[in-house]
mmCIF file of C-alpha atoms in Angstrom:
data_model
loop_
_atom_site.group_PDB
_atom_site.id
_atom_site.type_symbol
_atom_site.label_atom_id
_atom_site.label_comp_id
_atom_site.label_asym_id
_atom_site.label_seq_id
_atom_site.Cartn_x
_atom_site.Cartn_y
_atom_site.Cartn_z
ATOM 1 C CA ASN H 20 2.423 -1.916 -19.708
ATOM 2 C CA ALA H 21 -0.782 -0.906 -17.923
ATOM 3 C CA GLY H 22 0.558 2.357 -16.466
ATOM 4 C CA VAL H 23 -1.383 3.406 -13.361
ATOM 5 C CA THR H 24 -4.378 1.297 -12.375
ATOM 6 C CA GLN H 25 -6.948 1.905 -9.651
ATOM 7 C CA THR H 26 -9.508 -0.312 -7.965
ATOM 8 C CA PRO H 27 -12.386 -0.112 -7.557
ATOM 9 C CA LYS H 28 -13.752 2.159 -10.286
ATOM 10 C CA PHE H 29 -16.944 2.917 -8.391
ATOM 11 C CA GLN H 30 -17.878 2.592 -4.729
ATOM 12 C CA VAL H 31 -20.823 3.565 -2.583
ATOM 13 C CA LEU H 32 -20.327 3.742 1.180
ATOM 14 C CA LYS H 33 -22.532 4.590 4.079
ATOM 15 C CA THR H 34 -21.447 7.230 6.557
ATOM 16 C CA GLY H 35 -19.054 5.727 9.067
ATOM 17 C CA GLN H 36 -17.900 2.816 6.922
ATOM 18 C CA SER H 37 -14.263 2.372 6.079
ATOM 19 C CA MET H 38 -12.564 1.282 2.897
ATOM 20 C CA THR H 39 -9.262 1.211 1.049
ATOM 21 C CA LEU H 40 -8.661 2.491 -2.452
ATOM 22 C CA GLN H 41 -5.905 0.697 -4.273
ATOM 23 C CA CYS H 42 -3.404 2.084 -6.756
ATOM 24 C CA ALA H 43 -0.724 0.210 -8.658
ATOM 25 C CA GLN H 44 1.856 1.322 -11.196
ATOM 26 C CA ASP H 45 4.138 -0.781 -13.373
ATOM 27 C CA MET H 46 6.506 1.973 -14.508
ATOM 28 C CA ASN H 47 8.934 1.573 -11.589
ATOM 29 C CA HIS H 48 8.223 5.149 -10.522
ATOM 30 C CA ASN H 49 9.529 6.346 -7.194
ATOM 31 C CA SER H 50 6.831 8.862 -6.321
ATOM 32 C CA MET H 51 3.109 8.285 -6.019
ATOM 33 C CA TYR H 52 0.215 10.606 -5.231
ATOM 34 C CA TRP H 53 -3.429 10.620 -4.222
ATOM 35 C CA TYR H 54 -5.707 13.474 -5.308
ATOM 36 C CA ARG H 55 -9.363 14.189 -4.992
ATOM 37 C CA GLN H 56 -11.284 16.023 -7.710
ATOM 38 C CA ASP H 57 -14.387 17.996 -6.884
ATOM 39 C CA PRO H 58 -16.408 20.212 -9.252
ATOM 40 C CA GLY H 59 -14.939 23.695 -9.469
ATOM 41 C CA MET H 60 -12.071 22.796 -7.150
ATOM 42 C CA GLY H 61 -9.585 21.209 -9.518
ATOM 43 C CA LEU H 62 -7.343 18.496 -8.110
ATOM 44 C CA ARG H 63 -6.246 18.698 -4.511
ATOM 45 C CA LEU H 64 -3.419 16.615 -3.123
ATOM 46 C CA ILE H 65 -4.343 14.327 -0.248
ATOM 47 C CA TYR H 66 -1.087 12.459 0.388
ATOM 48 C CA TYR H 67 2.024 11.624 -1.512
ATOM 49 C CA SER H 68 4.921 9.238 -1.229
ATOM 50 C CA ALA H 69 8.376 10.117 -2.492
ATOM 51 C CA SER H 70 9.627 6.558 -2.109
ATOM 52 C CA GLU H 71 8.680 3.174 -0.761
ATOM 53 C CA GLY H 72 8.010 3.380 2.967
ATOM 54 C CA THR H 73 7.639 7.185 3.142
ATOM 55 C CA THR H 74 4.516 9.303 3.030
ATOM 56 C CA ASP H 75 3.706 12.992 3.433
ATOM 57 C CA LYS H 76 0.547 15.002 3.875
ATOM 58 C CA GLY H 77 -0.786 17.122 1.079
ATOM 59 C CA GLU H 78 -3.358 19.891 1.084
ATOM 60 C CA VAL H 79 -6.386 17.902 2.330
ATOM 61 C CA PRO H 80 -5.227 14.889 4.420
ATOM 62 C CA ASP H 81 -7.855 14.909 7.173
ATOM 63 C CA GLY H 82 -9.970 11.769 7.308
ATOM 64 C CA TYR H 83 -7.536 9.732 5.198
ATOM 65 C CA ASN H 84 -4.564 7.492 5.760
ATOM 66 C CA VAL H 85 -2.095 5.980 3.313
ATOM 67 C CA SER H 86 0.284 3.089 3.024
ATOM 68 C CA ARG H 87 3.260 2.543 0.706
ATOM 69 C CA LEU H 88 4.679 -0.847 1.675
ATOM 70 C CA LYS H 89 5.690 -1.770 -1.864
ATOM 71 C CA LYS H 90 7.136 0.505 -4.518
ATOM 72 C CA GLN H 91 4.417 -0.307 -7.005
ATOM 73 C CA ASN H 92 1.432 0.130 -4.670
ATOM 74 C CA PHE H 93 -0.052 3.121 -2.867
ATOM 75 C CA LEU H 94 -3.164 2.590 -0.758
ATOM 76 C CA LEU H 95 -5.594 5.266 0.398
ATOM 77 C CA GLY H 96 -7.758 4.512 3.410
ATOM 78 C CA LEU H 97 -10.893 6.198 4.614
ATOM 79 C CA GLU H 98 -11.180 5.584 8.315
ATOM 80 C CA SER H 99 -14.798 6.632 8.818
ATOM 81 C CA ALA H 100 -16.399 7.837 5.623
ATOM 82 C CA ALA H 101 -18.290 11.123 5.583
ATOM 83 C CA PRO H 102 -20.509 12.649 2.865
ATOM 84 C CA SER H 103 -17.847 15.355 2.391
ATOM 85 C CA GLN H 104 -15.566 12.634 1.059
ATOM 86 C CA THR H 105 -17.826 12.023 -1.912
ATOM 87 C CA SER H 106 -15.464 12.724 -4.772
ATOM 88 C CA VAL H 107 -13.450 11.282 -7.620
ATOM 89 C CA TYR H 108 -10.081 10.026 -6.446
ATOM 90 C CA PHE H 109 -7.085 9.914 -8.739
ATOM 91 C CA CYS H 110 -3.788 8.221 -8.165
ATOM 92 C CA ALA H 111 -0.670 9.353 -10.002
ATOM 93 C CA SER H 112 2.966 8.373 -10.220
ATOM 94 C CA ARG H 113 6.162 10.082 -11.284
ATOM 95 C CA GLN H 114 9.717 9.181 -11.974
ATOM 96 C CA THR H 115 12.325 11.219 -10.137
ATOM 97 C CA SER H 116 15.230 10.883 -12.539
ATOM 98 C CA GLY H 117 15.681 11.559 -16.231
ATOM 99 C CA SER H 118 12.953 13.707 -17.820
ATOM 100 C CA PRO H 119 11.399 14.827 -14.601
ATOM 101 C CA TYR H 120 8.295 15.899 -12.873
ATOM 102 C CA GLU H 121 5.368 14.971 -15.102
ATOM 103 C CA GLN H 122 2.832 12.824 -13.346
ATOM 104 C CA TYR H 123 0.949 9.934 -14.906
ATOM 105 C CA PHE H 124 -2.620 9.464 -13.770
ATOM 106 C CA GLY H 125 -4.844 6.485 -13.211
ATOM 107 C CA PRO H 126 -8.470 6.253 -14.415
ATOM 108 C CA GLY H 127 -9.969 7.319 -11.087
ATOM 109 C CA THR H 128 -12.312 5.933 -8.452
ATOM 110 C CA ARG H 129 -15.724 7.545 -8.093
ATOM 111 C CA LEU H 130 -16.755 7.363 -4.442
ATOM 112 C CA THR H 131 -20.167 8.259 -3.093
ATOM 113 C CA VAL H 132 -20.797 8.425 0.643
ATOM 114 C CA THR H 133 -24.460 8.453 1.666
ATOM 115 C CA ALA R 16 3.185 28.730 -1.149
ATOM 116 C CA GLN R 17 2.502 27.990 -4.765
ATOM 117 C CA SER R 18 -0.818 28.736 -6.420
ATOM 118 C CA VAL R 19 -2.387 28.609 -9.851
ATOM 119 C CA SER R 20 -5.186 30.757 -11.188
ATOM 120 C CA GLN R 21 -7.167 29.878 -14.295
ATOM 121 C CA HIS R 22 -9.188 32.827 -15.478
ATOM 122 C CA ASN R 23 -12.120 31.137 -17.142
ATOM 123 C CA HIS R 24 -14.163 28.354 -15.624
ATOM 124 C CA HIS R 25 -16.209 27.743 -18.761
ATOM 125 C CA VAL R 26 -15.469 28.553 -22.387
ATOM 126 C CA ILE R 27 -17.776 27.872 -25.321
ATOM 127 C CA LEU R 28 -16.424 28.030 -28.856
ATOM 128 C CA SER R 29 -17.509 27.035 -32.309
ATOM 129 C CA GLU R 30 -15.375 24.661 -34.351
ATOM 130 C CA ALA R 31 -12.472 26.369 -36.110
ATOM 131 C CA ALA R 32 -12.377 29.214 -33.584
ATOM 132 C CA SER R 33 -9.095 30.037 -31.912
ATOM 133 C CA LEU R 34 -8.517 29.183 -28.288
ATOM 134 C CA GLU R 35 -6.565 30.843 -25.524
ATOM 135 C CA LEU R 36 -6.895 29.712 -21.919
ATOM 136 C CA GLY R 37 -5.278 31.858 -19.276
ATOM 137 C CA CYS R 38 -3.092 30.569 -16.463
ATOM 138 C CA ASN R 39 -1.200 32.615 -13.891
ATOM 139 C CA TYR R 40 0.926 31.135 -11.167
ATOM 140 C CA SER R 41 2.701 32.049 -8.002
ATOM 141 C CA TYR R 42 5.794 30.075 -7.157
ATOM 142 C CA GLY R 43 8.992 30.860 -5.329
ATOM 143 C CA GLY R 44 11.472 28.465 -6.898
ATOM 144 C CA THR R 45 12.456 27.164 -10.289
ATOM 145 C CA VAL R 46 9.171 26.803 -12.043
ATOM 146 C CA ASN R 47 7.923 23.753 -13.887
ATOM 147 C CA LEU R 48 4.636 24.287 -15.694
ATOM 148 C CA PHE R 49 2.145 21.871 -17.165
ATOM 149 C CA TRP R 50 -1.147 21.720 -18.979
ATOM 150 C CA TYR R 51 -3.232 18.603 -18.535
ATOM 151 C CA VAL R 52 -6.460 17.691 -20.323
ATOM 152 C CA GLN R 53 -9.304 15.537 -19.066
ATOM 153 C CA TYR R 54 -11.728 14.277 -21.705
ATOM 154 C CA PRO R 55 -15.208 13.372 -20.478
ATOM 155 C CA GLY R 56 -15.090 10.317 -18.257
ATOM 156 C CA GLN R 57 -11.341 9.896 -18.617
ATOM 157 C CA HIS R 58 -8.240 10.498 -16.547
ATOM 158 C CA LEU R 59 -5.843 13.392 -16.882
ATOM 159 C CA GLN R 60 -3.387 13.351 -19.748
ATOM 160 C CA LEU R 61 -0.398 15.590 -20.256
ATOM 161 C CA LEU R 62 -0.780 18.130 -23.080
ATOM 162 C CA LEU R 63 2.539 19.894 -22.714
ATOM 163 C CA LYS R 64 5.154 20.967 -20.201
ATOM 164 C CA TYR R 65 7.745 23.656 -19.677
ATOM 165 C CA PHE R 66 10.921 23.262 -17.653
ATOM 166 C CA SER R 67 13.417 25.589 -19.284
ATOM 167 C CA GLY R 68 14.617 26.906 -22.635
ATOM 168 C CA ASP R 69 12.322 28.096 -25.421
ATOM 169 C CA PRO R 70 9.321 29.734 -23.735
ATOM 170 C CA LEU R 71 7.035 28.657 -26.572
ATOM 171 C CA VAL R 72 6.186 25.038 -25.964
ATOM 172 C CA LYS R 73 4.399 22.782 -28.409
ATOM 173 C CA GLY R 74 2.353 19.855 -27.209
ATOM 174 C CA ILE R 75 0.118 17.170 -28.577
ATOM 175 C CA LYS R 76 -2.932 17.685 -30.788
ATOM 176 C CA GLY R 77 -1.836 21.105 -32.029
ATOM 177 C CA PHE R 78 -1.745 22.803 -28.631
ATOM 178 C CA GLU R 79 0.967 25.215 -27.602
ATOM 179 C CA ALA R 80 1.685 27.393 -24.587
ATOM 180 C CA GLU R 81 3.847 30.403 -23.950
ATOM 181 C CA PHE R 82 5.740 30.992 -20.731
ATOM 182 C CA ILE R 83 5.991 34.710 -19.952
ATOM 183 C CA LYS R 84 8.127 35.031 -16.851
ATOM 184 C CA SER R 85 7.455 38.741 -16.321
ATOM 185 C CA LYS R 86 3.714 38.098 -16.242
ATOM 186 C CA PHE R 87 3.869 34.803 -14.331
ATOM 187 C CA SER R 88 1.707 33.362 -17.073
ATOM 188 C CA PHE R 89 1.542 30.134 -19.055
ATOM 189 C CA ASN R 90 -1.389 30.502 -21.431
ATOM 190 C CA LEU R 91 -2.591 27.624 -23.580
ATOM 191 C CA ARG R 92 -3.428 28.230 -27.236
ATOM 192 C CA LYS R 93 -4.740 26.417 -30.256
ATOM 193 C CA PRO R 94 -5.341 28.128 -33.613
ATOM 194 C CA SER R 95 -8.416 26.132 -34.599
ATOM 195 C CA VAL R 96 -10.389 23.969 -32.178
ATOM 196 C CA GLN R 97 -12.295 20.834 -33.032
ATOM 197 C CA TRP R 98 -15.346 19.255 -31.466
ATOM 198 C CA SER R 99 -13.036 16.563 -30.071
ATOM 199 C CA ASP R 100 -11.247 19.214 -27.990
ATOM 200 C CA THR R 101 -14.262 19.374 -25.681
ATOM 201 C CA ALA R 102 -12.717 18.633 -22.310
ATOM 202 C CA GLU R 103 -11.569 20.159 -19.048
ATOM 203 C CA TYR R 104 -8.125 21.743 -19.054
ATOM 204 C CA PHE R 105 -5.915 22.106 -15.999
ATOM 205 C CA CYS R 106 -2.845 24.233 -15.551
ATOM 206 C CA ALA R 107 -0.361 23.051 -12.931
ATOM 207 C CA VAL R 108 2.843 24.354 -11.382
ATOM 208 C CA GLY R 109 5.341 22.315 -9.465
ATOM 209 C CA GLY R 110 8.674 21.933 -7.888
ATOM 210 C CA TYR R 111 10.547 18.742 -7.167
ATOM 211 C CA SER R 112 7.958 16.877 -5.171
ATOM 212 C CA THR R 113 4.422 18.015 -5.823
ATOM 213 C CA LEU R 114 2.173 19.804 -8.272
ATOM 214 C CA THR R 115 -0.447 22.431 -7.578
ATOM 215 C CA PHE R 116 -3.356 22.447 -9.984
ATOM 216 C CA GLY R 117 -5.662 25.228 -11.026
ATOM 217 C CA LYS R 118 -9.402 24.767 -10.713
ATOM 218 C CA GLY R 119 -9.765 23.921 -14.371
ATOM 219 C CA THR R 120 -11.439 25.374 -17.445
ATOM 220 C CA MET R 121 -14.235 23.463 -19.099
ATOM 221 C CA LEU R 122 -14.119 23.909 -22.859
ATOM 222 C CA LEU R 123 -17.178 23.099 -24.934
ATOM 223 C CA VAL R 124 -16.743 23.141 -28.689
ATOM 224 C CA SER R 125 -19.928 23.185 -30.692
ATOM 225 C CA PRO R 126 -19.948 21.615 -34.182
#
């Protein structure tokens, strides 16, 4: 049981390049989330998905897109990377029945945009 | 809109000192409260959570938190910190779908 996994762990992009961050969970959780973590800002929600095939914007969605085609995967895309998107990105998942609401986090992807 | 305020951005303590990290929240519905910890270079891990019932919640590694509804607070405490408690601590409040995190408190424990 790997929990929540993220690839890649590190990435350097040039301004204007695009890329996709991948997240997978093996806990059969319904909900999945993408956050960014910046110094002094805590975690801010980019997008979330309550179930396979549905997505919703969070606090800071501009410049990102997401895809949840399979229950276990949640992809975060950067359409045209900007230096302001330099951050650490965390994926999380959560079950929506039983003991509720706590989110389980992946190890993070450290992205630098030059 | 929900919000979380953590009072201290940085805290420095010596080993064996007592710890209290402040957290105040604003939330309109039934409140669910969490403390997460992030050790250096690692991902967030759940320390403890409060949904209902006893307002004094005990978590892992000797941490506890008290929910005081009248003060909209959920402060984290530990009687005696260790060097291994050096980490960043996040308070979070949430409803059914999403969580809102505070900006975090970096705790440095000196041996």
